[in-house]
PDB file of C-alpha atoms in Angstrom:
ATOM      1  CA  SER A  25     -11.901  21.871 -15.341  1.00  0.00           C
ATOM      2  CA  GLN A  26      -9.004  19.800 -14.171  1.00  0.00           C
ATOM      3  CA  GLN A  27      -8.697  19.523 -10.426  1.00  0.00           C
ATOM      4  CA  GLY A  28      -4.995  18.809 -10.165  1.00  0.00           C
ATOM      5  CA  GLU A  29      -2.256  20.116 -12.398  1.00  0.00           C
ATOM      6  CA  GLU A  30       1.377  19.378 -11.874  1.00  0.00           C
ATOM      7  CA  ASP A  31       4.330  21.383 -13.024  1.00  0.00           C
ATOM      8  CA  PRO A  32       6.773  21.063 -14.500  1.00  0.00           C
ATOM      9  CA  GLN A  33       5.540  18.462 -16.962  1.00  0.00           C
ATOM     10  CA  ALA A  34       9.035  17.036 -17.193  1.00  0.00           C
ATOM     11  CA  LEU A  35      12.131  17.370 -15.040  1.00  0.00           C
ATOM     12  CA  SER A  36      15.628  16.019 -15.574  1.00  0.00           C
ATOM     13  CA  ILE A  37      18.236  16.173 -12.800  1.00  0.00           C
ATOM     14  CA  GLN A  38      21.500  14.554 -11.751  1.00  0.00           C
ATOM     15  CA  GLU A  39      21.617  11.886  -9.084  1.00  0.00           C
ATOM     16  CA  GLY A  40      22.062  13.453  -5.665  1.00  0.00           C
ATOM     17  CA  GLU A  41      20.195  16.642  -6.530  1.00  0.00           C
ATOM     18  CA  ASN A  42      16.806  17.571  -5.120  1.00  0.00           C
ATOM     19  CA  ALA A  43      13.654  17.438  -7.234  1.00  0.00           C
ATOM     20  CA  THR A  44      10.665  19.691  -6.630  1.00  0.00           C
ATOM     21  CA  MET A  45       7.278  19.214  -8.242  1.00  0.00           C
ATOM     22  CA  ASN A  46       4.235  21.400  -7.804  1.00  0.00           C
ATOM     23  CA  CYS A  47       0.519  20.734  -7.917  1.00  0.00           C
ATOM     24  CA  SER A  48      -2.291  23.252  -8.169  1.00  0.00           C
ATOM     25  CA  TYR A  49      -5.974  22.557  -7.722  1.00  0.00           C
ATOM     26  CA  LYS A  50      -9.185  24.516  -8.018  1.00  0.00           C
ATOM     27  CA  THR A  51     -11.704  23.572  -5.345  1.00  0.00           C
ATOM     28  CA  SER A  52     -11.641  22.960  -1.595  1.00  0.00           C
ATOM     29  CA  ILE A  53     -10.221  19.627  -0.578  1.00  0.00           C
ATOM     30  CA  ASN A  54     -10.174  17.271   2.378  1.00  0.00           C
ATOM     31  CA  ASN A  55      -6.769  15.896   1.580  1.00  0.00           C
ATOM     32  CA  LEU A  56      -4.200  15.692  -1.181  1.00  0.00           C
ATOM     33  CA  GLN A  57      -2.147  12.660  -2.104  1.00  0.00           C
ATOM     34  CA  TRP A  58       0.988  12.096  -4.145  1.00  0.00           C
ATOM     35  CA  TYR A  59       1.539   8.948  -6.196  1.00  0.00           C
ATOM     36  CA  ARG A  60       4.426   7.575  -8.238  1.00  0.00           C
ATOM     37  CA  GLN A  61       4.107   5.565 -11.442  1.00  0.00           C
ATOM     38  CA  ASN A  62       6.892   3.665 -13.101  1.00  0.00           C
ATOM     39  CA  SER A  63       6.566   3.394 -16.853  1.00  0.00           C
ATOM     40  CA  GLY A  64       3.372   1.575 -17.854  1.00  0.00           C
ATOM     41  CA  ARG A  65       2.705   0.245 -14.346  1.00  0.00           C
ATOM     42  CA  GLY A  66       0.212   0.918 -11.594  1.00  0.00           C
ATOM     43  CA  LEU A  67       0.461   3.902  -9.279  1.00  0.00           C
ATOM     44  CA  VAL A  68       2.062   3.652  -5.858  1.00  0.00           C
ATOM     45  CA  HIS A  69       0.867   5.828  -3.002  1.00  0.00           C
ATOM     46  CA  LEU A  70       3.621   8.010  -1.537  1.00  0.00           C
ATOM     47  CA  ILE A  71       2.113  10.362   0.988  1.00  0.00           C
ATOM     48  CA  LEU A  72      -1.181  11.939   2.072  1.00  0.00           C
ATOM     49  CA  ILE A  73      -1.518  15.401   3.557  1.00  0.00           C
ATOM     50  CA  ARG A  74      -4.733  16.587   5.143  1.00  0.00           C
ATOM     51  CA  SER A  75      -6.196  20.030   4.539  1.00  0.00           C
ATOM     52  CA  ASN A  76      -5.352  21.102   8.102  1.00  0.00           C
ATOM     53  CA  GLU A  77      -1.691  20.118   7.716  1.00  0.00           C
ATOM     54  CA  ARG A  78       0.977  22.338   6.210  1.00  0.00           C
ATOM     55  CA  GLU A  79       3.935  20.011   5.904  1.00  0.00           C
ATOM     56  CA  LYS A  80       4.626  16.317   6.061  1.00  0.00           C
ATOM     57  CA  HIS A  81       7.736  14.172   5.778  1.00  0.00           C
ATOM     58  CA  SER A  82       8.300  10.575   4.803  1.00  0.00           C
ATOM     59  CA  GLY A  83      11.889   9.452   4.350  1.00  0.00           C
ATOM     60  CA  ARG A  84      13.383  11.546   1.537  1.00  0.00           C
ATOM     61  CA  LEU A  85       9.984  13.025   0.696  1.00  0.00           C
ATOM     62  CA  ARG A  86       8.690  16.348   1.925  1.00  0.00           C
ATOM     63  CA  VAL A  87       5.226  17.580   1.028  1.00  0.00           C
ATOM     64  CA  THR A  88       3.822  21.036   1.696  1.00  0.00           C
ATOM     65  CA  LEU A  89       0.265  22.226   1.335  1.00  0.00           C
ATOM     66  CA  ASP A  90      -0.935  25.802   1.024  1.00  0.00           C
ATOM     67  CA  THR A  91      -4.715  25.800   1.008  1.00  0.00           C
ATOM     68  CA  SER A  92      -4.886  29.572   0.569  1.00  0.00           C
ATOM     69  CA  LYS A  93      -3.038  29.221  -2.743  1.00  0.00           C
ATOM     70  CA  LYS A  94      -4.574  25.835  -3.513  1.00  0.00           C
ATOM     71  CA  SER A  95      -1.181  24.352  -4.159  1.00  0.00           C
ATOM     72  CA  SER A  96       1.119  21.603  -2.949  1.00  0.00           C
ATOM     73  CA  SER A  97       4.724  20.721  -3.572  1.00  0.00           C
ATOM     74  CA  LEU A  98       6.610  17.451  -3.414  1.00  0.00           C
ATOM     75  CA  LEU A  99      10.325  17.581  -2.697  1.00  0.00           C
ATOM     76  CA  ILE A 100      12.501  14.518  -3.206  1.00  0.00           C
ATOM     77  CA  THR A 101      15.892  15.015  -1.588  1.00  0.00           C
ATOM     78  CA  ALA A 102      19.140  13.328  -2.621  1.00  0.00           C
ATOM     79  CA  SER A 103      17.502  11.809  -5.685  1.00  0.00           C
ATOM     80  CA  ARG A 104      18.478   8.393  -7.026  1.00  0.00           C
ATOM     81  CA  ALA A 105      18.182   6.849 -10.467  1.00  0.00           C
ATOM     82  CA  ALA A 106      15.430   4.628  -9.035  1.00  0.00           C
ATOM     83  CA  ASP A 107      13.309   7.752  -8.442  1.00  0.00           C
ATOM     84  CA  THR A 108      12.867   8.045 -12.215  1.00  0.00           C
ATOM     85  CA  ALA A 109       9.088   7.870 -12.677  1.00  0.00           C
ATOM     86  CA  SER A 110       5.979   9.987 -13.184  1.00  0.00           C
ATOM     87  CA  TYR A 111       4.562  11.713 -10.122  1.00  0.00           C
ATOM     88  CA  PHE A 112       0.898  12.599  -9.739  1.00  0.00           C
ATOM     89  CA  CYS A 113      -1.081  14.563  -7.230  1.00  0.00           C
ATOM     90  CA  ALA A 114      -4.655  13.573  -6.489  1.00  0.00           C
ATOM     91  CA  THR A 115      -7.319  15.589  -4.709  1.00  0.00           C
ATOM     92  CA  ASP A 116     -10.749  14.733  -3.389  1.00  0.00           C
ATOM     93  CA  ALA A 117     -13.085  17.579  -4.183  1.00  0.00           C
ATOM     94  CA  SER A 118     -15.878  16.745  -1.798  1.00  0.00           C
ATOM     95  CA  GLY A 119     -14.807  14.072   0.668  1.00  0.00           C
ATOM     96  CA  THR A 120     -16.279  11.327  -1.477  1.00  0.00           C
ATOM     97  CA  TYR A 121     -14.435   8.337  -2.847  1.00  0.00           C
ATOM     98  CA  LYS A 122     -13.709  10.270  -6.016  1.00  0.00           C
ATOM     99  CA  TYR A 123     -10.152  11.432  -6.542  1.00  0.00           C
ATOM    100  CA  ILE A 124      -9.057  13.615  -9.431  1.00  0.00           C
ATOM    101  CA  PHE A 125      -5.552  13.135 -10.773  1.00  0.00           C
ATOM    102  CA  GLY A 126      -3.407  15.583 -12.684  1.00  0.00           C
ATOM    103  CA  THR A 127      -1.364  14.872 -15.808  1.00  0.00           C
ATOM    104  CA  GLY A 128       1.775  14.266 -13.774  1.00  0.00           C
ATOM    105  CA  THR A 129       5.416  15.294 -13.746  1.00  0.00           C
ATOM    106  CA  ARG A 130       7.864  12.999 -15.517  1.00  0.00           C
ATOM    107  CA  LEU A 131      11.058  12.910 -13.476  1.00  0.00           C
ATOM    108  CA  LYS A 132      14.286  11.568 -14.892  1.00  0.00           C
ATOM    109  CA  VAL A 133      17.260  11.145 -12.575  1.00  0.00           C
ATOM    110  CA  LEU A 134      20.533  10.726 -14.414  1.00  0.00           C
ATOM    111  CA  ALA A 135      23.197   8.512 -12.855  1.00  0.00           C
TER     112      ALA A 135
ATOM    113  CA  GLU B  26      -1.006 -13.360  -3.053  1.00  0.00           C
ATOM    114  CA  THR B  27      -1.161  -9.815  -1.759  1.00  0.00           C
ATOM    115  CA  GLY B  28      -2.212  -6.438  -3.075  1.00  0.00           C
ATOM    116  CA  VAL B  29      -4.256  -5.780  -6.176  1.00  0.00           C
ATOM    117  CA  THR B  30      -3.959  -8.056  -9.193  1.00  0.00           C
ATOM    118  CA  GLN B  31      -5.262  -7.534 -12.699  1.00  0.00           C
ATOM    119  CA  THR B  32      -5.676  -9.962 -15.570  1.00  0.00           C
ATOM    120  CA  PRO B  33      -4.878 -10.028 -18.350  1.00  0.00           C
ATOM    121  CA  ARG B  34      -1.855  -7.735 -18.371  1.00  0.00           C
ATOM    122  CA  HIS B  35      -2.120  -7.199 -22.123  1.00  0.00           C
ATOM    123  CA  LEU B  36      -5.125  -7.514 -24.420  1.00  0.00           C
ATOM    124  CA  VAL B  37      -5.536  -6.972 -28.127  1.00  0.00           C
ATOM    125  CA  MET B  38      -9.067  -7.064 -29.460  1.00  0.00           C
ATOM    126  CA  GLY B  39     -11.025  -6.191 -32.546  1.00  0.00           C
ATOM    127  CA  MET B  40     -13.903  -3.753 -32.481  1.00  0.00           C
ATOM    128  CA  THR B  41     -16.490  -6.536 -32.659  1.00  0.00           C
ATOM    129  CA  ASN B  42     -15.016  -8.651 -29.860  1.00  0.00           C
ATOM    130  CA  LYS B  43     -16.307  -9.052 -26.341  1.00  0.00           C
ATOM    131  CA  LYS B  44     -13.757  -9.366 -23.564  1.00  0.00           C
ATOM    132  CA  SER B  45     -13.530  -8.820 -19.808  1.00  0.00           C
ATOM    133  CA  LEU B  46     -10.903  -7.370 -17.529  1.00  0.00           C
ATOM    134  CA  LYS B  47     -10.591  -8.791 -14.057  1.00  0.00           C
ATOM    135  CA  CYS B  48      -9.379  -7.171 -10.859  1.00  0.00           C
ATOM    136  CA  GLU B  49      -8.941  -8.817  -7.483  1.00  0.00           C
ATOM    137  CA  GLN B  50      -7.844  -7.255  -4.222  1.00  0.00           C
ATOM    138  CA  HIS B  51      -6.514  -9.150  -1.219  1.00  0.00           C
ATOM    139  CA  LEU B  52      -6.448  -6.195   1.174  1.00  0.00           C
ATOM    140  CA  GLY B  53      -9.881  -6.473   2.775  1.00  0.00           C
ATOM    141  CA  HIS B  54     -10.949  -3.185   1.218  1.00  0.00           C
ATOM    142  CA  ASN B  55     -14.530  -2.150   0.571  1.00  0.00           C
ATOM    143  CA  ALA B  56     -14.115   0.305  -2.306  1.00  0.00           C
ATOM    144  CA  MET B  57     -12.878  -0.517  -5.794  1.00  0.00           C
ATOM    145  CA  TYR B  58     -12.228   1.706  -8.799  1.00  0.00           C
ATOM    146  CA  TRP B  59     -11.646   1.537 -12.539  1.00  0.00           C
ATOM    147  CA  TYR B  60      -9.451   4.185 -14.161  1.00  0.00           C
ATOM    148  CA  LYS B  61      -8.456   4.776 -17.779  1.00  0.00           C
ATOM    149  CA  GLN B  62      -5.010   6.165 -18.546  1.00  0.00           C
ATOM    150  CA  SER B  63      -4.382   7.425 -22.065  1.00  0.00           C
ATOM    151  CA  ALA B  64      -1.169   8.975 -23.292  1.00  0.00           C
ATOM    152  CA  LYS B  65      -0.717  12.615 -22.259  1.00  0.00           C
ATOM    153  CA  LYS B  66      -4.086  12.748 -20.495  1.00  0.00           C
ATOM    154  CA  PRO B  67      -4.922  12.814 -16.799  1.00  0.00           C
ATOM    155  CA  LEU B  68      -5.943   9.578 -15.198  1.00  0.00           C
ATOM    156  CA  GLU B  69      -9.703   9.314 -15.782  1.00  0.00           C
ATOM    157  CA  LEU B  70     -11.942   7.848 -13.112  1.00  0.00           C
ATOM    158  CA  MET B  71     -14.504   5.546 -14.746  1.00  0.00           C
ATOM    159  CA  PHE B  72     -16.390   3.716 -12.001  1.00  0.00           C
ATOM    160  CA  VAL B  73     -16.417   3.480  -8.210  1.00  0.00           C
ATOM    161  CA  TYR B  74     -17.926   0.680  -6.166  1.00  0.00           C
ATOM    162  CA  ASN B  75     -18.301   0.928  -2.414  1.00  0.00           C
ATOM    163  CA  PHE B  76     -19.526  -2.133  -0.531  1.00  0.00           C
ATOM    164  CA  LYS B  77     -20.455  -3.656  -3.926  1.00  0.00           C
ATOM    165  CA  GLU B  78     -22.707  -0.732  -4.835  1.00  0.00           C
ATOM    166  CA  GLN B  79     -21.824   1.525  -7.739  1.00  0.00           C
ATOM    167  CA  THR B  80     -21.400   5.036  -6.390  1.00  0.00           C
ATOM    168  CA  GLU B  81     -19.837   6.701  -9.406  1.00  0.00           C
ATOM    169  CA  ASN B  82     -20.237   6.388 -13.134  1.00  0.00           C
ATOM    170  CA  ASN B  83     -18.205   9.136 -14.691  1.00  0.00           C
ATOM    171  CA  SER B  84     -20.195   9.422 -17.931  1.00  0.00           C
ATOM    172  CA  VAL B  85     -18.613   6.290 -19.301  1.00  0.00           C
ATOM    173  CA  PRO B  86     -19.983   4.939 -22.631  1.00  0.00           C
ATOM    174  CA  SER B  87     -22.197   1.893 -22.328  1.00  0.00           C
ATOM    175  CA  ARG B  88     -19.697  -0.236 -24.266  1.00  0.00           C
ATOM    176  CA  PHE B  89     -17.917  -0.440 -20.888  1.00  0.00           C
ATOM    177  CA  SER B  90     -19.915  -2.413 -18.349  1.00  0.00           C
ATOM    178  CA  PRO B  91     -18.619  -2.897 -14.789  1.00  0.00           C
ATOM    179  CA  GLU B  92     -19.533  -5.720 -12.457  1.00  0.00           C
ATOM    180  CA  CYS B  93     -18.721  -6.061  -8.772  1.00  0.00           C
ATOM    181  CA  PRO B  94     -19.954  -9.431  -7.443  1.00  0.00           C
ATOM    182  CA  ASN B  95     -18.262  -8.952  -4.057  1.00  0.00           C
ATOM    183  CA  SER B  96     -15.888  -6.555  -2.340  1.00  0.00           C
ATOM    184  CA  SER B  97     -12.829  -8.452  -3.554  1.00  0.00           C
ATOM    185  CA  HIS B  98     -13.584  -8.699  -7.261  1.00  0.00           C
ATOM    186  CA  LEU B  99     -14.246  -6.165  -9.968  1.00  0.00           C
ATOM    187  CA  PHE B 100     -14.769  -6.779 -13.663  1.00  0.00           C
ATOM    188  CA  LEU B 101     -14.923  -4.515 -16.677  1.00  0.00           C
ATOM    189  CA  HIS B 102     -16.829  -6.058 -19.574  1.00  0.00           C
ATOM    190  CA  LEU B 103     -15.923  -4.674 -22.975  1.00  0.00           C
ATOM    191  CA  HIS B 104     -17.891  -4.878 -26.219  1.00  0.00           C
ATOM    192  CA  THR B 105     -17.815  -3.078 -29.558  1.00  0.00           C
ATOM    193  CA  LEU B 106     -14.938  -0.889 -28.498  1.00  0.00           C
ATOM    194  CA  GLN B 107     -13.355   1.835 -30.607  1.00  0.00           C
ATOM    195  CA  PRO B 108      -9.648   2.356 -31.376  1.00  0.00           C
ATOM    196  CA  GLU B 109      -9.667   5.435 -29.112  1.00  0.00           C
ATOM    197  CA  ASP B 110     -10.458   3.111 -26.202  1.00  0.00           C
ATOM    198  CA  SER B 111      -6.913   1.784 -26.410  1.00  0.00           C
ATOM    199  CA  ALA B 112      -5.294   2.690 -23.104  1.00  0.00           C
ATOM    200  CA  LEU B 113      -3.960   1.365 -19.819  1.00  0.00           C
ATOM    201  CA  TYR B 114      -6.854   0.346 -17.577  1.00  0.00           C
ATOM    202  CA  LEU B 115      -6.058   0.507 -13.900  1.00  0.00           C
ATOM    203  CA  CYS B 116      -7.947  -0.996 -11.024  1.00  0.00           C
ATOM    204  CA  ALA B 117      -7.567   0.316  -7.485  1.00  0.00           C
ATOM    205  CA  SER B 118      -9.014  -0.367  -4.070  1.00  0.00           C
ATOM    206  CA  SER B 119      -9.248   1.558  -0.821  1.00  0.00           C
ATOM    207  CA  ASP B 120     -10.504   1.042   2.694  1.00  0.00           C
ATOM    208  CA  GLY B 121     -13.788   2.782   1.966  1.00  0.00           C
ATOM    209  CA  THR B 122     -14.617   3.435   5.601  1.00  0.00           C
ATOM    210  CA  SER B 123     -12.286   6.290   6.454  1.00  0.00           C
ATOM    211  CA  GLY B 124     -11.981   9.761   5.019  1.00  0.00           C
ATOM    212  CA  ASP B 125      -8.354   9.205   4.020  1.00  0.00           C
ATOM    213  CA  ASN B 126      -8.751   7.048   0.971  1.00  0.00           C
ATOM    214  CA  GLU B 127      -5.268   5.901   0.110  1.00  0.00           C
ATOM    215  CA  GLN B 128      -5.700   3.891  -3.058  1.00  0.00           C
ATOM    216  CA  PHE B 129      -3.796   0.752  -3.890  1.00  0.00           C
ATOM    217  CA  PHE B 130      -3.400   0.184  -7.612  1.00  0.00           C
ATOM    218  CA  GLY B 131      -3.004  -2.937  -9.674  1.00  0.00           C
ATOM    219  CA  PRO B 132      -0.387  -3.157 -12.454  1.00  0.00           C
ATOM    220  CA  GLY B 133      -2.955  -2.405 -15.144  1.00  0.00           C
ATOM    221  CA  THR B 134      -4.179  -4.018 -18.345  1.00  0.00           C
ATOM    222  CA  ARG B 135      -2.716  -2.579 -21.550  1.00  0.00           C
ATOM    223  CA  LEU B 136      -5.619  -2.681 -24.026  1.00  0.00           C
ATOM    224  CA  THR B 137      -5.211  -2.268 -27.764  1.00  0.00           C
ATOM    225  CA  VAL B 138      -8.317  -2.051 -29.946  1.00  0.00           C
ATOM    226  CA  LEU B 139      -7.708  -2.714 -33.607  1.00  0.00           C
TER     227      LEU B 139
END
């Protein structure tokens, strides 16, 4: 079964608004990462949160992790048109070098 | 040149062709990965190499053959592919020595199998 699942699958907002994406996973993890992908390009690492952390910030990004619910959320504040991309969460199920990615959330920020 | 590079960026091949995808990382990393990304599907891990040794083969058909001659280079040899193999193939690398494996991705090779 899929380790990471993001929701919503697609999100459309106006520039300046906040965007929230959620990720759920099924097994215990060591850490969870969020990546961004612009159309047809490689993924770019955004932020990593360890299993013993509950919240982390990086610029306009805020990530939370609830290991009891096996879920994480990514909040992008004051969104910009340049934030338009697909966002993926990735989890490592067993502390190996194997990360499982979800299907992603497609975010569109309208100028 | 920095980061992770992939060549070619686009490839069109027939089912009887043999071709290779190349990935090179300039980050001093020890782990390298091949992923397949098809439309509306999760990113699929294909192979993992750590210190040039293959540590993961995610039930990939034998028509895909990886090669890792050193920690900086990774190849994916393709032969007798099927149209359903058309996808974006992404290479990534990571430090490989720490538990926090942030992955750095290349731009991908868009493969079309006719």
